[in-house]
C-alpha cells in the first residue's frame, strides 16, 4: 500500500512537469495554430536560467592560501563569492542557497522575452505554412538552442540544489516518506496551472484570447488586434515552460538535452488530452505521469517485461482508438 | 607532301600497348606496395581519434581529445615528454613513430554505434588512419572494434567497461587498457565487506544495455560470494531521466544497499533521486542504508555534486595518485590545460603511447606486427603499477582503484579519494571465465 501511494505521488510529480509543458504547447497550438517542437527547449532554457543565476551569485574573487596547494603543487587559490563578501557569510550563503526560488523572478521576464523574440522573429513567418514546415523549423530551432546552451555550459549535468530548508524528506504517514522539494514542485505546478486558467477565465484579456481561440476571424472583425494578444500568449506559454524548468532543476540536474527528453512525451500528452484543450492537457499530463510510475513497479515489470518503456505510447494508442479527438478534444481541431 | 601510314586502328592499337606498358609497373606493384591497410609512405603517420564530440558524453570526449593532443605532442618531441619519461619501455625517442611525424584526424562518435562506425570508416578510408582509438561507451567500442577488425587497422579502445569488449566481442585487432565490470566487482567486494559487512541485501538498478548487464552480473557475483543477497535487479531504460518510480520500490523491498549500475547522466540522476528520497538516512535491517556506484568518473561525480559524498565505487585511475607516472601526466596535462585529467583522458593517453611503443618495438605499423608486440607486453610507469596486456584476450591487467566521494572537497576537482588500490592479482581472471565466454579473438587482419 505504501508503495502504491508513493507511486501515485511520483506520478503526480512527473505529471506536473508533463502538464506544465503540455499546457504551454496547447496554448500555442490553440491560439496560433503552431505545432511548436521548440517548446521542450524552452523548458531547458528555464532550467538554465537557474544555472545562470546560481553562477552569477557564485561569482568570486580569489585569495591565496599559502598553507594549502592545488593539484600542481602551487599555492591554493581560495574562491570567495562576492555576495558573501558584501552581505556577510551567513546572509550571502543564504542568498546562494535560495538561488533556485530566486531564479523564478529572473526567469519570468527572460522567458517572456525569449518567447516574444521566437514568435516575432521566426515563428510568425510560418503561420500559413503546413504543419510539417512548422515542425521542421521549430525542431531545428530546438537543436540550435540546445547546442548554444551546450557551448556555454558543456554536456554534463549541473546541479542546482534546492534550498536547505526545502531539502530532505517529509513523512506523510507512517511508512510514507516523500522528498520535500517534489511536494513543493507539485504545489507550484498546481498554482501555475490554476493561475493560467484563472487568467484566461476571469480577465478581459483572457476572455478575448478564448474568443480568438474559438473564432479568430470574428474577433478580428470586431476590431480587436488578436495577433498581439496571441503573441503575448506565446510569451506566457514560454514563461510557463521556463518556470517548469527552473523548479525541475533540483529534481534532476539540468543538462542541455533535458528539453528533448520531455518533448516527445509532452506531445503525446497534448494528443491524448485533445489538441487545443487546456484541461485535457493537464488531465492527460497527470494521468500519463501516474501510469508511467505504476508501470515502473517491479511487480508490473515482472508481469509484463518492458511495459515501463512503452506504457505511455500504449495508452495513447488505446485512447486515440476509443476517442480519436483525445480525452477532451474539440470537434474541428486538427481534423 | 609526305604520306603517313597513320590509321585509326593503328593509333588505337599503339595506344593500348603503350597504356599497358605504362600501367605495368603499378599493376604488379600495387598489391605488394601496400602490405597492410594505410601503410604510411611519406614522412608522417596518421592516427584516428574517434571520440564523442557531441551528445551526452561530449565533455568526456573533449578530455580524451586533450589527452590525445598531448600524447601526439610528446611523441613528436614537444612538451615535457609526460609519461614517456616514466614508461618502463624506452623505445620511444620523441621523434614521432618509427621516425615519422605523428599527425591525427578526429571523428565524432556521438556515442552512437552507427555514427561511430561511420566516422571511423571515414578516417580509415579517406584520411588514411593506421590506428583508431577513443570512445566513451561500450556499445560504441564493440561496434568500432568490429569495424577495425574488418578494415585491418588496430583499435586501441578508450573508455569501455563492459566485459564483452574483451569477452564475447573481443577481436584480434582490438586492445583495451581500461578495466572492466568483473574487475570492478572483484576490487569492490572486499572493500564493501570491510565497510558494510557480509550480511547485506542488495537492490540493483541497471542500465538496460551491454555495459549495464555485464556490470550488474559482475557486481552481483562478487557480492553474493561475500554472502550478500541480491534482492532484485531492475533494468532501467537508457533514456530514463527521472528514476523516482524506480527508487520508490527500493524503500519497501527489505534491501539495505542500492547498487546503481548506471553511468553518465543516468548515474547523476539516479543517485540524485536516491538521495532525495532519503535513502542515505534510512536504517533498514538495523543497518545504515548504503548506496554503491560501481563505476565512478570524476567528470560524472561533478554532475552529481554533494550527492556523491561517501559513496563508494571503483575507477581506472585518479589524478591524485602519487606514483611517478601519474604525477608526470598530471603535471603535463595540468600545465597545458589548467585542470587535472580525467580517467578517460588517462586511458586514451596511455593507449596512444602503448601503440606507438609497440610500433617501435615491432619496427612496423603492420597491425599484425603491432598486435604481436602488444600481446603479453608487460610495462610499468603509466600510472597503474605493473601492467600486463594479456595475449589471450587483449585486456590489460593492472591495479584497480576503489574510491569514495570526498566528505570535504578542497576544490572542484577534489571529489574522490582513493580508499584502496586493489592489486592486479586480485582482479585477474582466467581467459575462459564464464563471464567472458562466447567469443573468439580470431587472427589479426592486416587488411590490404
CSV table of N, CA and C in Angstrom, one decimal, chain B residues 19-35:
chain,number,residue,atom,x,y,z
B,19,UNK,N,49.7,2.1,-73.2
B,19,UNK,CA,49.0,2.3,-71.9
B,19,UNK,C,49.3,1.1,-71.0
B,20,UNK,N,49.2,-0.1,-71.6
B,20,UNK,CA,49.5,-1.3,-70.8
B,20,UNK,C,50.9,-1.2,-70.3
B,21,UNK,N,51.9,-0.7,-71.1
B,21,UNK,CA,53.3,-0.7,-70.8
B,21,UNK,C,53.5,0.3,-69.6
B,22,UNK,N,52.8,1.4,-69.6
B,22,UNK,CA,52.9,2.4,-68.6
B,22,UNK,C,52.3,1.9,-67.3
B,23,UNK,N,51.2,1.2,-67.4
B,23,UNK,CA,50.5,0.7,-66.3
B,23,UNK,C,51.1,-0.5,-65.6
B,24,UNK,N,52.0,-1.2,-66.4
B,24,UNK,CA,52.5,-2.5,-65.9
B,24,UNK,C,53.2,-2.4,-64.6
B,25,UNK,N,54.1,-1.5,-64.3
B,25,UNK,CA,54.7,-1.5,-63.0
B,25,UNK,C,53.7,-1.4,-61.9
B,26,UNK,N,52.7,-0.5,-62.0
B,26,UNK,CA,51.8,-0.3,-60.9
B,26,UNK,C,50.8,-1.5,-60.7
B,27,UNK,N,50.5,-2.1,-61.9
B,27,UNK,CA,49.6,-3.3,-61.8
B,27,UNK,C,50.3,-4.4,-60.9
B,28,UNK,N,51.6,-4.6,-61.1
B,28,UNK,CA,52.3,-5.6,-60.4
B,28,UNK,C,52.8,-5.2,-59.0
B,29,UNK,N,52.9,-3.9,-58.8
B,29,UNK,CA,53.4,-3.4,-57.5
B,29,UNK,C,52.3,-3.0,-56.6
B,30,UNK,N,51.1,-2.7,-57.2
B,30,UNK,CA,50.1,-2.2,-56.3
B,30,UNK,C,49.8,-3.0,-55.1
B,31,UNK,N,49.7,-4.4,-55.3
B,31,UNK,CA,49.4,-5.2,-54.2
B,31,UNK,C,50.6,-5.3,-53.2
B,32,UNK,N,51.8,-5.4,-53.7
B,32,UNK,CA,52.9,-5.6,-52.8
B,32,UNK,C,53.3,-4.3,-52.1
B,33,UNK,N,53.0,-3.1,-52.7
B,33,UNK,CA,53.3,-1.8,-52.1
B,33,UNK,C,52.6,-1.6,-50.8
B,34,UNK,N,51.3,-2.0,-50.7
B,34,UNK,CA,50.6,-1.8,-49.5
B,34,UNK,C,50.4,-3.2,-48.9
B,35,UNK,N,51.3,-3.5,-47.9
B,35,UNK,CA,51.3,-4.8,-47.3
B,35,UNK,C,50.2,-4.8,-46.3
